Coordinates of C-alpha atoms in Angstrom, one line a residue:
M1 CA 61.0 32.5 5.8
S2 CA 61.6 32.4 9.6
S3 CA 58.2 31.2 11.4
K4 CA 56.3 33.2 14.4
V5 CA 54.0 31.2 14.3
S6 CA 54.6 28.9 17.6
P7 CA 55.2 25.4 17.0
V8 CA 52.6 22.8 17.7
G9 CA 54.7 21.1 20.3
I10 CA 56.2 17.3 18.2
K11 CA 58.5 15.4 20.5
R12 CA 59.8 13.4 18.1
L13 CA 59.3 11.8 15.1
E14 CA 57.8 8.1 15.7
G15 CA 57.6 6.6 11.9
I16 CA 55.9 6.4 8.7
H17 CA 53.7 3.6 7.3
Y18 CA 54.3 2.2 4.0
Y19 CA 51.4 0.6 1.7
V20 CA 53.1 -2.1 -0.5
R21 CA 51.6 -5.1 -2.5
D22 CA 53.7 -7.6 -1.0
L23 CA 53.8 -8.2 2.8
E24 CA 55.8 -10.7 2.8
R25 CA 58.7 -9.1 0.1
S26 CA 58.6 -6.5 3.1
R27 CA 58.8 -8.6 5.2
A28 CA 61.8 -11.0 4.4
F29 CA 63.4 -7.1 3.6
Y30 CA 63.7 -5.5 6.6
T31 CA 63.6 -8.5 9.1
G32 CA 65.7 -10.8 6.3
K33 CA 68.2 -8.3 4.7
L34 CA 68.2 -4.5 7.6
D35 CA 68.7 -7.3 10.8
F36 CA 64.6 -5.1 12.4
A37 CA 62.7 -7.2 14.7
E38 CA 59.5 -7.6 13.7
T39 CA 57.2 -6.4 16.7
W40 CA 53.9 -6.1 15.6
R41 CA 50.9 -6.9 14.1
S42 CA 47.7 -6.0 12.7
G43 CA 44.8 -8.5 14.4
P44 CA 42.5 -10.5 12.9
E45 CA 39.9 -7.6 14.2
L46 CA 42.2 -4.4 13.4
E47 CA 42.3 -6.3 9.2
A48 CA 38.3 -7.4 9.5
S49 CA 37.9 -3.3 10.5
G50 CA 40.8 -1.8 8.0
K51 CA 40.6 -4.2 4.9
Q52 CA 44.4 -4.0 5.3
R53 CA 47.1 -6.8 6.8
S54 CA 49.8 -4.7 8.7
A55 CA 53.8 -5.4 10.3
C56 CA 55.5 -3.6 12.2
F57 CA 59.5 -3.8 11.4
S58 CA 61.8 -2.6 14.4
A59 CA 65.5 -1.5 14.8
G60 CA 66.7 1.2 17.6
N61 CA 63.9 4.5 17.5
I62 CA 62.8 3.6 13.9
N63 CA 59.0 2.0 14.1
I64 CA 58.6 1.2 9.6
V65 CA 54.4 -0.1 9.8
C66 CA 54.0 -1.9 6.0
S67 CA 50.7 -2.5 5.0
T68 CA 49.1 -4.2 2.2
P69 CA 44.8 -4.9 1.0
V70 CA 42.2 -7.1 2.4
G71 CA 39.9 -7.2 0.0
E72 CA 38.5 -3.6 -1.6
G73 CA 38.0 0.1 0.7
G74 CA 40.5 0.1 2.6
R75 CA 43.4 2.7 2.6
A76 CA 46.0 0.1 1.3
A77 CA 44.2 -0.4 -1.2
R78 CA 43.0 2.9 -2.1
F79 CA 46.9 3.8 -1.8
L80 CA 47.2 1.8 -4.6
A81 CA 45.1 2.1 -6.9
K82 CA 46.3 4.9 -7.3
H83 CA 50.5 5.1 -6.8
P84 CA 53.9 2.5 -7.0
D85 CA 53.9 1.5 -3.5
G86 CA 54.3 4.1 -1.0
V87 CA 54.1 6.4 2.4
G88 CA 51.0 6.8 3.4
T89 CA 51.4 8.7 7.1
V90 CA 54.1 10.3 8.6
V91 CA 53.9 9.6 12.4
Y92 CA 54.5 12.1 15.1
E93 CA 54.3 11.5 19.2
V94 CA 53.3 15.4 20.4
E95 CA 53.3 15.7 24.0
D96 CA 49.7 17.3 24.1
I97 CA 47.6 16.5 22.3
E98 CA 44.4 18.6 23.1
R99 CA 46.6 21.7 22.0
T100 CA 48.7 20.0 18.7
F101 CA 44.5 20.0 17.8
A102 CA 43.4 23.0 18.6
L103 CA 46.5 24.8 17.0
I104 CA 46.1 23.6 13.7
E105 CA 42.7 23.7 13.6
E106 CA 42.9 27.4 14.5
R107 CA 45.0 27.7 11.6
G108 CA 43.1 26.1 8.9
G109 CA 45.7 22.8 9.0
T110 CA 43.1 20.2 7.2
I111 CA 41.8 17.3 10.5
I112 CA 39.9 14.2 9.4
D113 CA 39.4 13.0 12.2
D114 CA 39.0 14.3 16.2
I115 CA 41.2 12.8 19.0
Q116 CA 40.9 8.7 19.7
T117 CA 40.9 8.0 22.3
S118 CA 42.4 4.1 23.8
T119 CA 43.3 2.6 26.8
D120 CA 44.7 -0.9 27.3
D121 CA 46.1 -2.4 30.7
G122 CA 49.4 0.0 30.3
G123 CA 47.4 3.2 30.0
T124 CA 46.1 5.9 26.8
L125 CA 46.9 6.8 23.6
K126 CA 45.0 9.7 21.9
Q127 CA 45.6 10.0 18.1
F128 CA 44.6 12.3 15.2
S129 CA 45.3 12.5 11.6
I130 CA 45.6 15.6 8.8
T131 CA 45.9 15.8 5.4
T132 CA 48.8 17.9 3.7
P133 CA 50.0 19.8 0.7
F134 CA 51.4 16.4 -1.2
G135 CA 49.0 14.5 -2.8
D136 CA 48.0 10.7 -0.7
C137 CA 50.6 11.3 2.5
T138 CA 48.5 12.2 5.5
F139 CA 50.5 13.2 9.2
R140 CA 49.1 11.6 12.7
F141 CA 49.7 13.3 15.7
R142 CA 50.3 10.8 18.9
Q143 CA 50.3 11.1 23.1
R144 CA 51.5 7.9 25.2
A145 CA 50.4 7.7 28.8
G146 CA 52.1 4.6 29.4
Y147 CA 50.2 3.1 26.5
R148 CA 51.6 -0.4 25.2
A149 CA 50.9 -1.5 22.1
L150 CA 52.5 0.2 19.3
Y151 CA 48.2 1.1 17.8
P152 CA 44.9 0.3 18.8
G153 CA 44.3 -3.2 17.1
A154 CA 48.0 -4.3 17.2
V155 CA 49.0 -7.7 18.2
A156 CA 52.4 -8.1 20.3
H157 CA 55.0 -10.1 17.9
T158 CA 58.8 -11.6 18.5
G159 CA 60.7 -12.5 15.4
G160 CA 63.1 -10.9 12.8
G161 CA 66.2 -9.2 14.1
S162 CA 68.1 -7.8 16.2
N163 CA 69.6 -4.2 15.1
R164 CA 72.8 -5.7 14.3
F165 CA 73.5 -2.5 12.1
G166 CA 73.3 -0.3 14.9
F167 CA 70.2 1.8 13.6
E168 CA 68.9 4.9 16.3
D169 CA 66.3 6.9 14.9
I170 CA 65.2 9.0 11.7
D171 CA 67.3 11.9 10.2
H172 CA 64.9 13.4 8.4
V173 CA 62.1 12.8 5.6
T174 CA 62.6 14.1 2.3
A175 CA 59.3 14.8 -0.2
N176 CA 59.0 15.3 -4.3
F177 CA 57.2 18.2 -5.2
Q178 CA 56.1 19.5 -8.6
T179 CA 56.1 23.1 -6.6
M180 CA 57.1 22.5 -3.0
K181 CA 56.4 26.1 -2.3
P182 CA 52.7 25.6 -0.4
M183 CA 54.1 23.1 1.2
L184 CA 56.9 25.3 2.8
L185 CA 54.2 28.1 3.5
W186 CA 52.1 25.2 5.2
C187 CA 54.8 24.0 7.6
E188 CA 54.8 27.6 8.4
H189 CA 51.8 28.9 8.8
V190 CA 50.1 25.2 10.2
L191 CA 53.3 23.1 12.0
G192 CA 55.0 26.4 13.0
F193 CA 58.5 24.5 11.7
E194 CA 61.2 27.0 10.5
K195 CA 63.4 26.9 7.2
M196 CA 66.8 25.0 8.1
W197 CA 68.5 24.9 5.4
E198 CA 68.5 25.6 1.8
V199 CA 70.8 23.8 -2.1
D200 CA 70.0 24.7 -5.4
F201 CA 71.9 23.4 -8.7
H202 CA 71.2 21.1 -11.8
T203 CA 73.8 19.3 -13.1
I204 CA 74.4 20.7 -16.4
D205 CA 76.8 23.9 -13.8
V206 CA 79.6 21.4 -14.6
D207 CA 79.2 21.0 -18.1
P208 CA 76.6 23.9 -19.7
T209 CA 77.1 22.2 -23.5
R210 CA 75.1 19.2 -21.6
K211 CA 71.9 18.4 -24.1
T212 CA 70.0 17.1 -21.2
G213 CA 70.1 17.0 -17.5
S214 CA 68.8 17.4 -13.7
G215 CA 68.5 20.1 -11.3
L216 CA 67.0 21.0 -8.5
K217 CA 65.9 23.6 -5.5
S218 CA 65.4 21.9 -2.0
I219 CA 64.9 23.7 1.1
V220 CA 64.4 22.2 4.9
M221 CA 62.0 22.9 7.1
W222 CA 62.8 22.6 10.6
D223 CA 60.9 22.1 14.6
P224 CA 63.9 23.8 16.5
P225 CA 62.2 21.9 19.6
S226 CA 62.7 18.4 18.2
G227 CA 64.9 18.4 15.8
V228 CA 62.3 17.1 13.5
R229 CA 63.3 17.9 10.3
F230 CA 61.8 17.3 6.9
A231 CA 62.8 17.9 3.9
N232 CA 62.0 19.7 0.5
N233 CA 63.0 19.4 -3.3
E234 CA 61.3 20.1 -6.2
P235 CA 62.7 19.8 -10.3
A236 CA 65.2 22.7 -11.7
R237 CA 64.6 24.4 -15.3
P238 CA 66.0 23.4 -18.0
F239 CA 65.2 19.8 -18.4
F240 CA 62.1 19.9 -16.1
K241 CA 59.9 16.9 -17.2
S242 CA 64.0 15.2 -17.7
S243 CA 65.0 16.1 -14.0
Q244 CA 64.9 13.5 -11.5
I245 CA 62.8 15.0 -9.3
N246 CA 59.9 14.9 -11.5
I247 CA 60.5 11.7 -12.8
F248 CA 59.8 10.8 -9.0
N249 CA 56.4 12.3 -9.7
E250 CA 55.7 11.2 -12.4
E251 CA 56.4 7.2 -11.0
L252 CA 54.7 7.8 -7.8
R253 CA 52.1 9.6 -10.0
G254 CA 51.5 12.7 -7.6
D255 CA 54.0 14.5 -5.5
G256 CA 54.8 12.9 -2.2
V257 CA 58.1 10.9 0.0
Q258 CA 61.0 10.3 -1.4
H259 CA 63.1 8.6 1.1
V260 CA 63.6 8.6 4.9
A261 CA 66.9 9.0 6.3
M262 CA 68.3 6.2 9.5
T263 CA 70.7 7.2 11.6
V264 CA 73.8 4.1 12.1
K265 CA 76.3 4.3 14.7
D266 CA 78.7 3.3 12.7
I267 CA 78.1 3.7 8.8
L268 CA 81.1 2.1 8.0
A269 CA 80.8 -0.9 9.7
A270 CA 76.6 -1.1 9.2
V271 CA 77.6 -0.5 5.3
K272 CA 81.0 -3.3 5.0
D273 CA 77.8 -5.8 6.7
L274 CA 74.8 -4.4 5.0
R275 CA 77.2 -5.1 1.8
A276 CA 77.4 -8.3 2.9
A277 CA 74.2 -9.4 3.2
G278 CA 73.1 -7.9 -0.5
V279 CA 71.7 -4.8 0.1
S280 CA 72.1 -2.6 -3.1
F281 CA 73.1 1.2 -2.9
M282 CA 72.8 3.5 -4.9
P283 CA 76.1 3.7 -7.2
T284 CA 79.6 6.8 -6.4
P285 CA 81.5 7.0 -8.8
G286 CA 85.8 6.9 -8.5
S287 CA 85.8 10.7 -9.5
Y288 CA 84.0 11.6 -6.2
Y289 CA 86.6 9.8 -4.3
D290 CA 90.0 11.3 -6.2
L291 CA 88.4 15.4 -6.1
L292 CA 87.3 14.0 -2.0
P293 CA 90.6 15.2 -0.6
E294 CA 90.5 19.0 -2.0
R295 CA 86.7 19.0 -1.9
I296 CA 87.3 18.6 2.3
Q297 CA 90.1 20.6 2.7
K298 CA 88.1 23.9 0.6
S299 CA 84.7 22.8 3.1
G300 CA 87.3 23.7 6.3
I301 CA 85.6 20.3 7.8
G302 CA 90.3 20.1 7.6
K303 CA 90.7 16.7 8.5
I304 CA 87.7 13.4 8.8
D305 CA 88.6 10.4 11.5
E306 CA 88.1 8.0 8.5
D307 CA 90.4 6.2 5.3
I308 CA 89.6 7.9 2.2
E309 CA 90.4 4.6 0.5
K310 CA 87.4 3.1 3.0
L311 CA 85.1 5.6 2.2
R312 CA 85.7 4.9 -1.8
E313 CA 85.7 1.3 -1.3
L314 CA 82.1 1.6 1.2
E315 CA 81.2 4.1 -1.4
V316 CA 80.2 6.4 1.5
L317 CA 79.8 9.9 0.3
I318 CA 81.2 12.9 2.8
D319 CA 80.3 16.2 3.7
G320 CA 80.5 18.8 5.7
D321 CA 81.3 22.8 6.8
H322 CA 83.8 23.7 9.0
D323 CA 86.1 22.5 12.3
H324 CA 85.8 18.9 11.7
Q325 CA 82.0 18.7 11.9
Y326 CA 80.8 16.4 9.6
M327 CA 78.3 13.3 7.9
L328 CA 78.3 10.5 6.7
Q329 CA 75.4 8.8 4.1
I330 CA 74.7 7.4 1.8
F331 CA 71.6 6.1 0.0
L332 CA 69.6 2.3 -0.7
K333 CA 68.3 1.5 -3.9
E334 CA 65.0 2.4 -5.4
S335 CA 62.7 0.3 -3.8
A336 CA 62.2 -0.8 -7.6
G337 CA 65.5 -1.1 -8.4
L338 CA 66.4 -3.1 -5.0
Y339 CA 63.1 -5.5 -5.5
G340 CA 63.8 -5.9 -9.7
D341 CA 59.5 -5.0 -10.0
V342 CA 58.6 -0.9 -10.9
N343 CA 55.1 -1.4 -9.0
A344 CA 57.5 -1.0 -5.7
G345 CA 57.4 2.6 -6.2
P346 CA 61.1 5.3 -6.1
F347 CA 60.6 5.2 -2.6
F348 CA 64.2 4.7 -1.0
Y349 CA 66.1 4.9 2.1
E350 CA 69.3 6.9 3.7
I351 CA 71.9 6.4 6.2
I352 CA 73.6 8.7 7.6
Q353 CA 76.0 9.1 10.8
R354 CA 76.8 12.7 12.0
K355 CA 80.1 14.3 13.6
G356 CA 78.5 17.2 14.2
S357 CA 77.5 18.7 11.0
R358 CA 73.4 18.9 11.1
G359 CA 73.5 20.1 6.8
F360 CA 72.6 18.4 4.4
G361 CA 75.4 17.6 2.1
A362 CA 74.9 20.5 -0.5
G363 CA 78.2 18.3 -2.5
N364 CA 76.0 15.1 -1.4
F365 CA 73.5 16.0 -3.6
R366 CA 75.3 16.7 -6.2
A367 CA 76.7 12.9 -6.3
L368 CA 73.2 11.7 -5.5
F369 CA 71.6 13.1 -8.3
E370 CA 74.3 12.5 -10.8
S371 CA 73.6 9.1 -9.5
I372 CA 69.8 8.5 -9.2
E373 CA 69.9 9.8 -13.1
R374 CA 72.5 7.5 -14.7
E375 CA 70.6 5.1 -12.9
Q376 CA 67.5 6.3 -14.1
S377 CA 69.6 6.6 -17.6
K378 CA 70.4 3.1 -17.4
A379 CA 66.5 2.6 -17.5
G380 CA 65.0 3.4 -19.6
R381 CA 63.6 6.5 -17.5
A382 CA 65.2 9.6 -18.0

């Protein structure tokens, strides 16, 4: 699926726009648990016109905007009328917004609005949004030239944390689909993305006698100039209906963003301190670490810098391919589990530290899959 379509000029993935029913709960989570700073809030005029109240939580180069409805008729209210809490927009910064707009329009992308230009005492901001092949999630493209505010109508705010856990960037976004082929073709032919990585497996692979299980096919598309990566999952047979990808789609009531991966400087220190702060993670079985030395040798990594017993204690996953090139990762519990509220939705965060590897950890995919399968089963959802 190598793309012959030129990229649209993405510089980076700036952040996500997350629609929630309880903004105070989100504020407590991001500032109190993850130690993000609250950097922007929606001003009164924006709240009146947009019919939603928003706050931006920032750490490193990551911006998470959470919005909750104020009355009826706004985007947040429309999204939440159809779904539990979830990601409604992925925001990209681009080099030349007129060129991005022209290329997307020429290739048949569905543009929601013309380029909107805003100014403040620092400069200009130009932006526009498009629909995507997955549900009610849109993509927004922005070009900044000295513009100080995060977006028009945002009022600077100082509060919250100091990023003591060392969050840096959004590494990738992953979305779940009933069928992902339309998204793959759209990424290739509209955005100029290329296929980077793929894996497929099923939890019955290790025990064909099982009467239930969960499988997926995953393909990562990326924008080589910027390094932006967008992973795509679909359920796999047999037991398609009980696949956790399908369960996610049923719980979200449509295709949508499953998780966002955020990089940290030192994952072991971050996870130790996040656990102490009360953050809950997907559990990893001890058997994963019993088999880890053999997996590390078979993978070609050769050796790692970390102590396996420390990885076991913190339940951090490791995967890689060759020559001391690997990555460490862990997954927070789904929002519904974090908050004990089904309306918080099935979205979750991943924390990742890359040590040379650009991959996505096929072995860890399986470990995560089995972990989510156990959690869903405990909750009576599988």
